[in-house]
Amino acid sequence: MRSLLIAITLVLTVISGAQAIEPVNEHQLMLYYEVPFGSNSRAGDNQSFGLRLDQTSHAPREVVTLDQLKDKTAVLDFRAGQKGVESFKVHGVDYANRLFVARAATEEGAEDTGAVETTAEDEGAAADTTEPVEKEEKTEFEKKLAEVPIGVVIGGLLFIGILAGAGD
């Protein structure tokens, strides 16, 4: 009986030790505030802050340092400065630049499609020969979405990202 208990204890000890070799998957969330030092120009003195979400896989007793995280591409990296949002990167793709380009294109397109009035120089011709371009009406959902602050949208995206990563 005593040898059976020793054998069971030995087997359970070996089995539990085998599970400790698996890599650990962790999520890291970092809030940062960046202050540049020693810049010669005023353009380089811009302070910025941000939020970074990373996912790492490492050995069970290995320590993950900030230098290792800095070299990796972040899952989500939001950075803002004195002039507003600087970048919003998801897996290395900067969606803030795409948003700025899209806004600039729509603003430029709105200036080009304005109503043009033409007048006739001869008598007997109509003074106004063009009609103004009508804008499309927004749906109720689009109107409500336009009223939502950007912070709520970013918070919702973070919530969805955390929920998606929590379940593995």
Short mmCIF file of C-alpha atoms in Angstrom, two decimals:
data_model
loop_
_atom_site.label_atom_id
_atom_site.label_comp_id
_atom_site.label_asym_id
_atom_site.label_seq_id
_atom_site.Cartn_x
_atom_site.Cartn_y
_atom_site.Cartn_z
CA MET A 1 0.00 0.00 0.00
CA ARG A 2 2.80 2.36 0.91
CA SER A 3 4.59 1.74 -2.40
CA LEU A 4 1.31 2.47 -4.28
CA LEU A 5 0.99 5.89 -2.57
CA ILE A 6 4.61 6.72 -3.39
CA ALA A 7 4.08 5.71 -7.04
CA ILE A 8 0.90 7.83 -7.36
CA THR A 9 2.63 10.83 -5.75
CA LEU A 10 5.60 10.43 -8.09
CA VAL A 11 3.35 10.21 -11.19
CA LEU A 12 1.31 13.28 -10.16
CA THR A 13 4.49 15.26 -9.55
CA VAL A 14 5.88 14.42 -13.02
CA ILE A 15 2.55 15.21 -14.74
CA SER A 16 2.13 18.60 -13.03
CA GLY A 17 5.73 19.55 -13.90
CA ALA A 18 5.15 18.80 -17.58
CA GLN A 19 2.50 21.52 -17.86
CA ALA A 20 4.87 24.22 -16.62
CA ILE A 21 6.90 24.11 -19.87
CA GLU A 22 4.15 25.66 -22.03
CA PRO A 23 4.66 29.28 -23.14
CA VAL A 24 2.71 32.03 -21.41
CA ASN A 25 0.50 34.33 -23.51
CA GLU A 26 0.05 37.74 -21.92
CA HIS A 27 -1.51 41.06 -22.79
CA GLN A 28 0.25 44.28 -21.79
CA LEU A 29 -1.37 47.70 -21.66
CA MET A 30 0.91 50.71 -21.47
CA LEU A 31 0.00 54.36 -21.00
CA TYR A 32 2.92 56.59 -21.89
CA TYR A 33 3.88 60.25 -21.92
CA GLU A 34 6.78 61.16 -24.19
CA VAL A 35 8.90 64.23 -23.49
CA PRO A 36 11.84 64.82 -25.89
CA PHE A 37 15.05 66.14 -24.36
CA GLY A 38 17.91 67.94 -26.09
CA SER A 39 16.20 68.97 -29.30
CA ASN A 40 17.80 71.80 -31.26
CA SER A 41 14.62 72.83 -33.05
CA ARG A 42 11.20 73.90 -31.79
CA ALA A 43 9.58 71.29 -34.06
CA GLY A 44 11.30 68.51 -32.09
CA ASP A 45 9.97 69.72 -28.73
CA ASN A 46 6.48 68.31 -29.21
CA GLN A 47 5.28 66.28 -26.26
CA SER A 48 2.92 63.40 -26.85
CA PHE A 49 1.01 60.78 -24.91
CA GLY A 50 -0.49 57.50 -25.90
CA LEU A 51 -1.94 54.11 -25.19
CA ARG A 52 -0.33 50.88 -26.40
CA LEU A 53 -1.74 47.35 -26.25
CA ASP A 54 0.62 44.41 -26.84
CA GLN A 55 0.37 40.62 -26.81
CA THR A 56 3.45 38.55 -25.99
CA SER A 57 4.28 34.88 -25.74
CA HIS A 58 7.25 33.89 -23.57
CA ALA A 59 8.66 31.14 -21.35
CA PRO A 60 7.00 30.75 -17.92
CA ARG A 61 9.72 32.42 -15.85
CA GLU A 62 11.03 34.83 -18.48
CA VAL A 63 10.79 38.56 -17.81
CA VAL A 64 9.45 40.78 -20.60
CA THR A 65 11.14 44.20 -20.70
CA LEU A 66 9.99 47.45 -22.30
CA ASP A 67 12.84 47.25 -24.82
CA GLN A 68 11.46 43.96 -26.14
CA LEU A 69 7.96 45.46 -26.46
CA LYS A 70 9.25 48.61 -28.14
CA ASP A 71 10.86 46.60 -30.94
CA LYS A 72 7.64 44.68 -31.69
CA THR A 73 4.67 45.93 -33.69
CA ALA A 74 1.86 46.76 -31.26
CA VAL A 75 -1.62 45.31 -31.53
CA LEU A 76 -3.01 48.81 -30.94
CA ASP A 77 -1.11 52.09 -30.58
CA PHE A 78 -2.92 55.41 -30.12
CA ARG A 79 -0.78 58.56 -29.95
CA ALA A 80 -1.88 62.17 -29.51
CA GLY A 81 0.06 65.39 -29.10
CA GLN A 82 -0.43 69.12 -28.79
CA LYS A 83 -1.98 69.35 -32.26
CA GLY A 84 -4.42 66.46 -31.77
CA VAL A 85 -4.34 62.82 -32.87
CA GLU A 86 -0.97 61.91 -34.39
CA SER A 87 -1.51 58.22 -35.10
CA PHE A 88 -3.94 55.37 -34.53
CA LYS A 89 -2.14 52.16 -35.49
CA VAL A 90 -3.69 48.70 -35.50
CA HIS A 91 -1.10 45.96 -36.21
CA GLY A 92 1.23 48.60 -37.68
CA VAL A 93 -1.30 50.17 -40.09
CA ASP A 94 -1.87 53.87 -39.37
CA TYR A 95 -5.59 54.56 -39.77
CA ALA A 96 -5.31 58.21 -38.68
CA ASN A 97 -3.40 59.11 -41.87
CA ARG A 98 -6.02 57.33 -43.96
CA LEU A 99 -8.75 59.27 -42.17
CA PHE A 100 -6.96 62.59 -42.75
CA VAL A 101 -6.51 61.79 -46.46
CA ALA A 102 -10.17 60.82 -46.80
CA ARG A 103 -11.32 64.02 -45.04
CA ALA A 104 -9.10 66.16 -47.24
CA ALA A 105 -10.47 64.46 -50.36
CA THR A 106 -14.10 65.00 -49.31
CA GLU A 107 -13.46 68.64 -48.41
CA GLU A 108 -11.71 69.19 -51.74
CA GLY A 109 -14.55 67.42 -53.57
CA ALA A 110 -17.16 69.58 -51.79
CA GLU A 111 -15.43 72.73 -53.02
CA ASP A 112 -15.34 71.44 -56.59
CA THR A 113 -19.04 70.44 -56.79
CA GLY A 114 -20.48 73.78 -55.66
CA ALA A 115 -23.16 75.45 -57.76
CA VAL A 116 -21.82 77.63 -60.55
CA GLU A 117 -23.87 80.55 -61.79
CA THR A 118 -23.50 81.64 -65.36
CA THR A 119 -24.90 84.87 -66.72
CA ALA A 120 -25.63 85.66 -70.33
CA GLU A 121 -24.21 88.84 -71.73
CA ASP A 122 -26.77 89.20 -74.48
CA GLU A 123 -30.26 90.58 -73.86
CA GLY A 124 -33.17 88.13 -73.78
CA ALA A 125 -31.14 85.27 -72.19
CA ALA A 126 -31.85 83.94 -68.70
CA ALA A 127 -29.66 85.33 -65.91
CA ASP A 128 -29.23 81.99 -64.02
CA THR A 129 -28.86 78.80 -66.07
CA THR A 130 -27.68 76.28 -63.42
CA GLU A 131 -29.43 74.70 -60.45
CA PRO A 132 -27.71 74.20 -57.08
CA VAL A 133 -26.52 70.67 -56.26
CA GLU A 134 -28.64 69.07 -53.51
CA LYS A 135 -26.91 67.24 -50.67
CA GLU A 136 -28.05 63.75 -49.69
CA GLU A 137 -30.05 63.54 -46.48
CA LYS A 138 -28.41 61.66 -43.61
CA THR A 139 -30.27 58.80 -41.99
CA GLU A 140 -31.22 58.94 -38.33
CA PHE A 141 -28.41 56.50 -37.43
CA GLU A 142 -25.79 58.63 -39.23
CA LYS A 143 -26.99 61.73 -37.37
CA LYS A 144 -26.73 59.98 -33.99
CA LEU A 145 -23.31 58.54 -34.90
CA ALA A 146 -22.04 62.03 -35.78
CA GLU A 147 -22.97 63.24 -32.28
CA VAL A 148 -20.94 60.53 -30.48
CA PRO A 149 -17.59 61.84 -29.12
CA ILE A 150 -14.42 60.26 -30.51
CA GLY A 151 -13.38 59.15 -27.00
CA VAL A 152 -16.45 56.93 -26.74
CA VAL A 153 -15.65 55.36 -30.11
CA ILE A 154 -12.04 54.67 -29.08
CA GLY A 155 -13.22 53.26 -25.73
CA GLY A 156 -15.63 50.96 -27.54
CA LEU A 157 -12.86 49.74 -29.84
CA LEU A 158 -10.60 49.07 -26.85
CA PHE A 159 -13.42 47.19 -25.10
CA ILE A 160 -13.98 45.01 -28.16
CA GLY A 161 -10.22 44.39 -28.49
CA ILE A 162 -9.90 43.39 -24.83
CA LEU A 163 -12.90 41.09 -25.07
CA ALA A 164 -11.56 39.48 -28.23
CA GLY A 165 -8.16 38.89 -26.64
CA ALA A 166 -9.52 37.69 -23.26
CA GLY A 167 -11.05 34.51 -24.65
CA ASP A 168 -7.95 33.45 -26.61
#
